[in-house]
PDB file of C-alpha atoms in Angstrom:
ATOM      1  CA  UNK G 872       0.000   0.000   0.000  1.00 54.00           C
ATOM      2  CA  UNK G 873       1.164   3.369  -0.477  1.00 63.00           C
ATOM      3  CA  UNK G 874       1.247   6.257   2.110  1.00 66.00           C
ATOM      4  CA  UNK G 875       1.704  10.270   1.629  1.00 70.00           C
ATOM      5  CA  UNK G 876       5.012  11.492   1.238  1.00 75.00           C
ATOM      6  CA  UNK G 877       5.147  12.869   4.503  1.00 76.00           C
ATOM      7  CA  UNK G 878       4.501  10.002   6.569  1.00 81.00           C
ATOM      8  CA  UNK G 879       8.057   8.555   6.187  1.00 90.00           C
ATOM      9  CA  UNK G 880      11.568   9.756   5.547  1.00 94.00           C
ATOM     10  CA  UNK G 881      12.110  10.373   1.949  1.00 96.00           C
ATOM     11  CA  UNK G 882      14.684   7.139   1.996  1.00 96.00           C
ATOM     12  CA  UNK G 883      12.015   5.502   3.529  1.00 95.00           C
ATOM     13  CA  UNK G 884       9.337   6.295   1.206  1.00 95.00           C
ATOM     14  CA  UNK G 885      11.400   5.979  -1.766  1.00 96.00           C
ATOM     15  CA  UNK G 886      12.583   2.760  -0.783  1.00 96.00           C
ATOM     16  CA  UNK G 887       9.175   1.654   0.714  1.00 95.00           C
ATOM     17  CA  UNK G 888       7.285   2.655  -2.762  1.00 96.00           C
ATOM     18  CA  UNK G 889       9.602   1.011  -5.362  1.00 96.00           C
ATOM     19  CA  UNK G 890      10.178  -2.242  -3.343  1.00 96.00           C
ATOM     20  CA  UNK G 891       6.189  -2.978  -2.225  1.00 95.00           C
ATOM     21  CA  UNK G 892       5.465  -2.207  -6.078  1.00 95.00           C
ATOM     22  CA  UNK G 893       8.078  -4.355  -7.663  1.00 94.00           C
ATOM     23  CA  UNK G 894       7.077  -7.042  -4.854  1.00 94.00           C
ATOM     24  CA  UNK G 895       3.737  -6.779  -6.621  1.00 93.00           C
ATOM     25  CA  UNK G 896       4.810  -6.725 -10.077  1.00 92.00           C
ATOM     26  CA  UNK G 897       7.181  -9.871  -9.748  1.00 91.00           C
ATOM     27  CA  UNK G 898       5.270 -12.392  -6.996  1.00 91.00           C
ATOM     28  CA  UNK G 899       1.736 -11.039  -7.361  1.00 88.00           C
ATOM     29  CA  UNK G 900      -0.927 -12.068  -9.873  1.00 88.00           C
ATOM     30  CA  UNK G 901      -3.124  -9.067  -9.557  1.00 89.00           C
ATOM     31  CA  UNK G 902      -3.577  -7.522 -13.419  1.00 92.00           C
ATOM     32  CA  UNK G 903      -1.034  -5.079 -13.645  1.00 91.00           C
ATOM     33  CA  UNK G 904      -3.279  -2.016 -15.218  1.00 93.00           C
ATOM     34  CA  UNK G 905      -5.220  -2.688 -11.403  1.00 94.00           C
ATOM     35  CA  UNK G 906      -1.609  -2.490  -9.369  1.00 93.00           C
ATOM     36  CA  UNK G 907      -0.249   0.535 -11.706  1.00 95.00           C
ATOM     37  CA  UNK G 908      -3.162   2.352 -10.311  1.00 96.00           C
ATOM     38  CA  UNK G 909      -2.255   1.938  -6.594  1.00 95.00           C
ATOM     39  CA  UNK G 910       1.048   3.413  -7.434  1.00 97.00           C
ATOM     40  CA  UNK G 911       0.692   6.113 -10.215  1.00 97.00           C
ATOM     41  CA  UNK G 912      -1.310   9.042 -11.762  1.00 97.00           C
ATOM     42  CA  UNK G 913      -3.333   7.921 -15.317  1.00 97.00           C
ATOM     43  CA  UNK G 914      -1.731  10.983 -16.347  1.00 98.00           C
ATOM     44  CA  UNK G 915       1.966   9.584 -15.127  1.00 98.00           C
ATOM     45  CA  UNK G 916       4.996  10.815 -17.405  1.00 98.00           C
ATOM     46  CA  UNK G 917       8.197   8.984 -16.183  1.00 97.00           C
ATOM     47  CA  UNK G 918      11.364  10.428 -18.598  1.00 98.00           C
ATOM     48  CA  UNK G 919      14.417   7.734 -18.099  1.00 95.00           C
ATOM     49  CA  UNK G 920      17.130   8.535 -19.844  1.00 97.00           C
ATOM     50  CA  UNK G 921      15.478  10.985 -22.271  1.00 96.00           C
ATOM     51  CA  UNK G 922      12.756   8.409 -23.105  1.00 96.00           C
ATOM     52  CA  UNK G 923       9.375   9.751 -22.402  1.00 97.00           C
ATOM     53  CA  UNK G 924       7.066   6.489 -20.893  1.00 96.00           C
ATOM     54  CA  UNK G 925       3.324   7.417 -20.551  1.00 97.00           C
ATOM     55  CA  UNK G 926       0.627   5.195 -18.562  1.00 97.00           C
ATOM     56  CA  UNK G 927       0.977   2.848 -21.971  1.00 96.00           C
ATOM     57  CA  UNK G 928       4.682   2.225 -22.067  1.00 96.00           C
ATOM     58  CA  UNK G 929       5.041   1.867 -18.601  1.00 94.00           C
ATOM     59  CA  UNK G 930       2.223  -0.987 -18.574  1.00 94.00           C
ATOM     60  CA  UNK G 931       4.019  -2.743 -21.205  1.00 93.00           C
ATOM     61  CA  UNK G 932       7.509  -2.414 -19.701  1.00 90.00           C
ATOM     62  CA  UNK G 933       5.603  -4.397 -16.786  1.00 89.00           C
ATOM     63  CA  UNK G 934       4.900  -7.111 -18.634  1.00 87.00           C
ATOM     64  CA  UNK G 935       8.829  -8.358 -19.240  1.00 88.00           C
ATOM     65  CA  UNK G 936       9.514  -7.474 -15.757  1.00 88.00           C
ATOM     66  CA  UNK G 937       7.290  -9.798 -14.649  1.00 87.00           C
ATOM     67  CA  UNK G 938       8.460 -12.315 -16.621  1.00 88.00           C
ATOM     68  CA  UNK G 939      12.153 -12.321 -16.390  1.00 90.00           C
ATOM     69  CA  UNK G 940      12.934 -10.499 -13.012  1.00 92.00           C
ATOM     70  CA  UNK G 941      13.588 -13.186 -10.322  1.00 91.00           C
ATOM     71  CA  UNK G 942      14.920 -11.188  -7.111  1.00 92.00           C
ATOM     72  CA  UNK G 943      15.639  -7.250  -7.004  1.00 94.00           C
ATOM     73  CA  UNK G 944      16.514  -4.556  -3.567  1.00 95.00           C
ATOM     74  CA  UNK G 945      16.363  -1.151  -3.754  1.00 96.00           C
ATOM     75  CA  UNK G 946      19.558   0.322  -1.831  1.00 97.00           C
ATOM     76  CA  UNK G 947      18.770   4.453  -1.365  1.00 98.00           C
ATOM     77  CA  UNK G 948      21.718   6.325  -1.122  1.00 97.00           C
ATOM     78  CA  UNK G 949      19.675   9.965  -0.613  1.00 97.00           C
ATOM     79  CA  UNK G 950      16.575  11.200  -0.813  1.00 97.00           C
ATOM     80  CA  UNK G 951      14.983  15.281  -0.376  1.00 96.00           C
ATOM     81  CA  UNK G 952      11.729  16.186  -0.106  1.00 95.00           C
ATOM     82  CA  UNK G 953      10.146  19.508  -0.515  1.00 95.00           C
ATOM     83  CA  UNK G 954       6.397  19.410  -0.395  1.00 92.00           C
ATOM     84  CA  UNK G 955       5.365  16.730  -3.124  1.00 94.00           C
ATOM     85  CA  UNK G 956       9.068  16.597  -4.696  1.00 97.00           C
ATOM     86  CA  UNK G 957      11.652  14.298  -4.342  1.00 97.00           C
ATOM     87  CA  UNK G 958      15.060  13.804  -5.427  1.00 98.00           C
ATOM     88  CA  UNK G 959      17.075  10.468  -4.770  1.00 98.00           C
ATOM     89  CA  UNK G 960      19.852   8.740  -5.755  1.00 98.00           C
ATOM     90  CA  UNK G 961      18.955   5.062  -5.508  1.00 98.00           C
ATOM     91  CA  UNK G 962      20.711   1.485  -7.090  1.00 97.00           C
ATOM     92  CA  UNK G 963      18.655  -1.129  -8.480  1.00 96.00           C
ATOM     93  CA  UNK G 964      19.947  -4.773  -7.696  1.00 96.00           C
ATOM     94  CA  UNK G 965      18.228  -6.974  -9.855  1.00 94.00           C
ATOM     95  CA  UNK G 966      18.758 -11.263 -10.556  1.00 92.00           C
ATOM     96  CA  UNK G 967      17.156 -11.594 -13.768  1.00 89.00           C
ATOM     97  CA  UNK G 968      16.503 -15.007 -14.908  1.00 89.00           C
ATOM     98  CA  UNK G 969      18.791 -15.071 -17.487  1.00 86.00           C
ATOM     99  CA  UNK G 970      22.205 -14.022 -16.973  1.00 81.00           C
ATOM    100  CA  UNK G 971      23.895 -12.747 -13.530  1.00 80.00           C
ATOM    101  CA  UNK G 972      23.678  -9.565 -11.161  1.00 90.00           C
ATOM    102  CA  UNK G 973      22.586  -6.319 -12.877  1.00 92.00           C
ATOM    103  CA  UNK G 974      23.099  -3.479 -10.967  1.00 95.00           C
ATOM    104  CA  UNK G 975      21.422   0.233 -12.171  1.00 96.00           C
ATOM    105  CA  UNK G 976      22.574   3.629 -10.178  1.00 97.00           C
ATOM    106  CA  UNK G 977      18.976   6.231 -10.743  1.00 98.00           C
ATOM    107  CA  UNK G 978      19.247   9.522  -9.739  1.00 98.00           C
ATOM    108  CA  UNK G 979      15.231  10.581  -9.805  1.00 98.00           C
ATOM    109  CA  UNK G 980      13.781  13.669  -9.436  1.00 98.00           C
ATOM    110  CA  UNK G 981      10.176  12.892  -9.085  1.00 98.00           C
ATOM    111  CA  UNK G 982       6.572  14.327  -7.752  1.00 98.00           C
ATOM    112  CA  UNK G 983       3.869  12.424  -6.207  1.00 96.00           C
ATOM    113  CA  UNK G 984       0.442  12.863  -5.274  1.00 95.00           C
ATOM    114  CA  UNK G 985      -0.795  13.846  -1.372  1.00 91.00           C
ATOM    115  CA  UNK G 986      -2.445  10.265  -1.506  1.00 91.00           C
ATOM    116  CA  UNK G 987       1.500   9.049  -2.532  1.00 93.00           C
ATOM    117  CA  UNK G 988       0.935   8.144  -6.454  1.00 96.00           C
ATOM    118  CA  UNK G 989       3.855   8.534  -8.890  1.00 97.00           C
ATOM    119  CA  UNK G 990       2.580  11.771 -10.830  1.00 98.00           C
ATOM    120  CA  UNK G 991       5.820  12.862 -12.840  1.00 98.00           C
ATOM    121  CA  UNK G 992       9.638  11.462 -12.738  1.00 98.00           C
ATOM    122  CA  UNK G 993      12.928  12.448 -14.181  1.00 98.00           C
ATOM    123  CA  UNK G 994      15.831   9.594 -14.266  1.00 98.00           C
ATOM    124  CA  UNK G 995      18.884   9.483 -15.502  1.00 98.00           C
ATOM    125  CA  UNK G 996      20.592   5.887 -14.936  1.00 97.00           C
ATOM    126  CA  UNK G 997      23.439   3.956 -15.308  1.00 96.00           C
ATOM    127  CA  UNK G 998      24.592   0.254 -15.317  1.00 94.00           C
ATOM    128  CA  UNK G 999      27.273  -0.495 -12.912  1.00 93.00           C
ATOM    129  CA  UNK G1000      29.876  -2.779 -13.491  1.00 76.00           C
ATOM    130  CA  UNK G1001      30.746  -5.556 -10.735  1.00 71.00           C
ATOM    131  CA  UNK G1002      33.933  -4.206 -10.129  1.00 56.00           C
ATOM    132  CA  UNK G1003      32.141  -0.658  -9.340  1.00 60.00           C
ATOM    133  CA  UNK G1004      31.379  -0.198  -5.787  1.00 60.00           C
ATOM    134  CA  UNK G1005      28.268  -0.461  -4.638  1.00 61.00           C
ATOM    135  CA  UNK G1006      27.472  -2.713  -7.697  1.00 58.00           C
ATOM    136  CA  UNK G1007      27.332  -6.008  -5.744  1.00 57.00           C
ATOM    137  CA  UNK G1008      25.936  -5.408  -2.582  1.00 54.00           C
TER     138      UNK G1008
END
């Protein structure tokens, strides 16, 4: 379930949001249009890496994430708040079924509803290598 931003410490809340979602995505069976909406605006514009994903494309990214993502944490370096903004600096640790460790550094800037929906995101990421550190924790 998601809570309002200011319930928790930005870490918390950033960590607490992508990990109870993903959770969902990869060990629940609910129909992921139904769990999208418990986590983000219909209106929900999420730019990663200067590619624009709407309600649509983030649906369908859902779909091989499901699929091929066996065991993931979210490690949050830092997060700010200011009202319904955040920025954080996060790394993805992901076991995808095929292949070994991937490890993603995100640097989000990101605004959420008072009820705690996604709204509007900015990422830039980057794949760490496992001699990076960090990369295999």
């Amino acid at each position: 379930m998601v809570h309002p931003l200011h319930t928790k410490p930005p870490e918390q809340f950033i960590a607490d949001f992508f990990t109870t979602f993903t959770d969902a995505v990869v060990h629940g069976s609910e129909d992921t249009s139904d769990l999208m909406s418990r986590y983000y605006t219909r209106d929900v514009v999420q730019v990663a890496d200067g590619v624009r994903l709407d309600w649509g494309r983030l649906l369908a990214h859902l779909r091989p994430v499901r699929k091929n993502l066996r065991e993931f944490r979210f490690e949050v370096h830092e997060a700010f708040a200011y009202g319904d903004r955040i920025a954080a600096r996060f790394t993805i640790h992901a076991q995808m079924r095929k292949g070994g460790p991937v490890s993603t550094r995100v640097h989000m800037f990101a605004e959420f509803t008072p009820e705690g929906l996604l709204r509007r995101a900015e990422q830039l990421t980057r794949s760490l290598t496992p001699a990076e550190p960090g990369a295999g924790e």
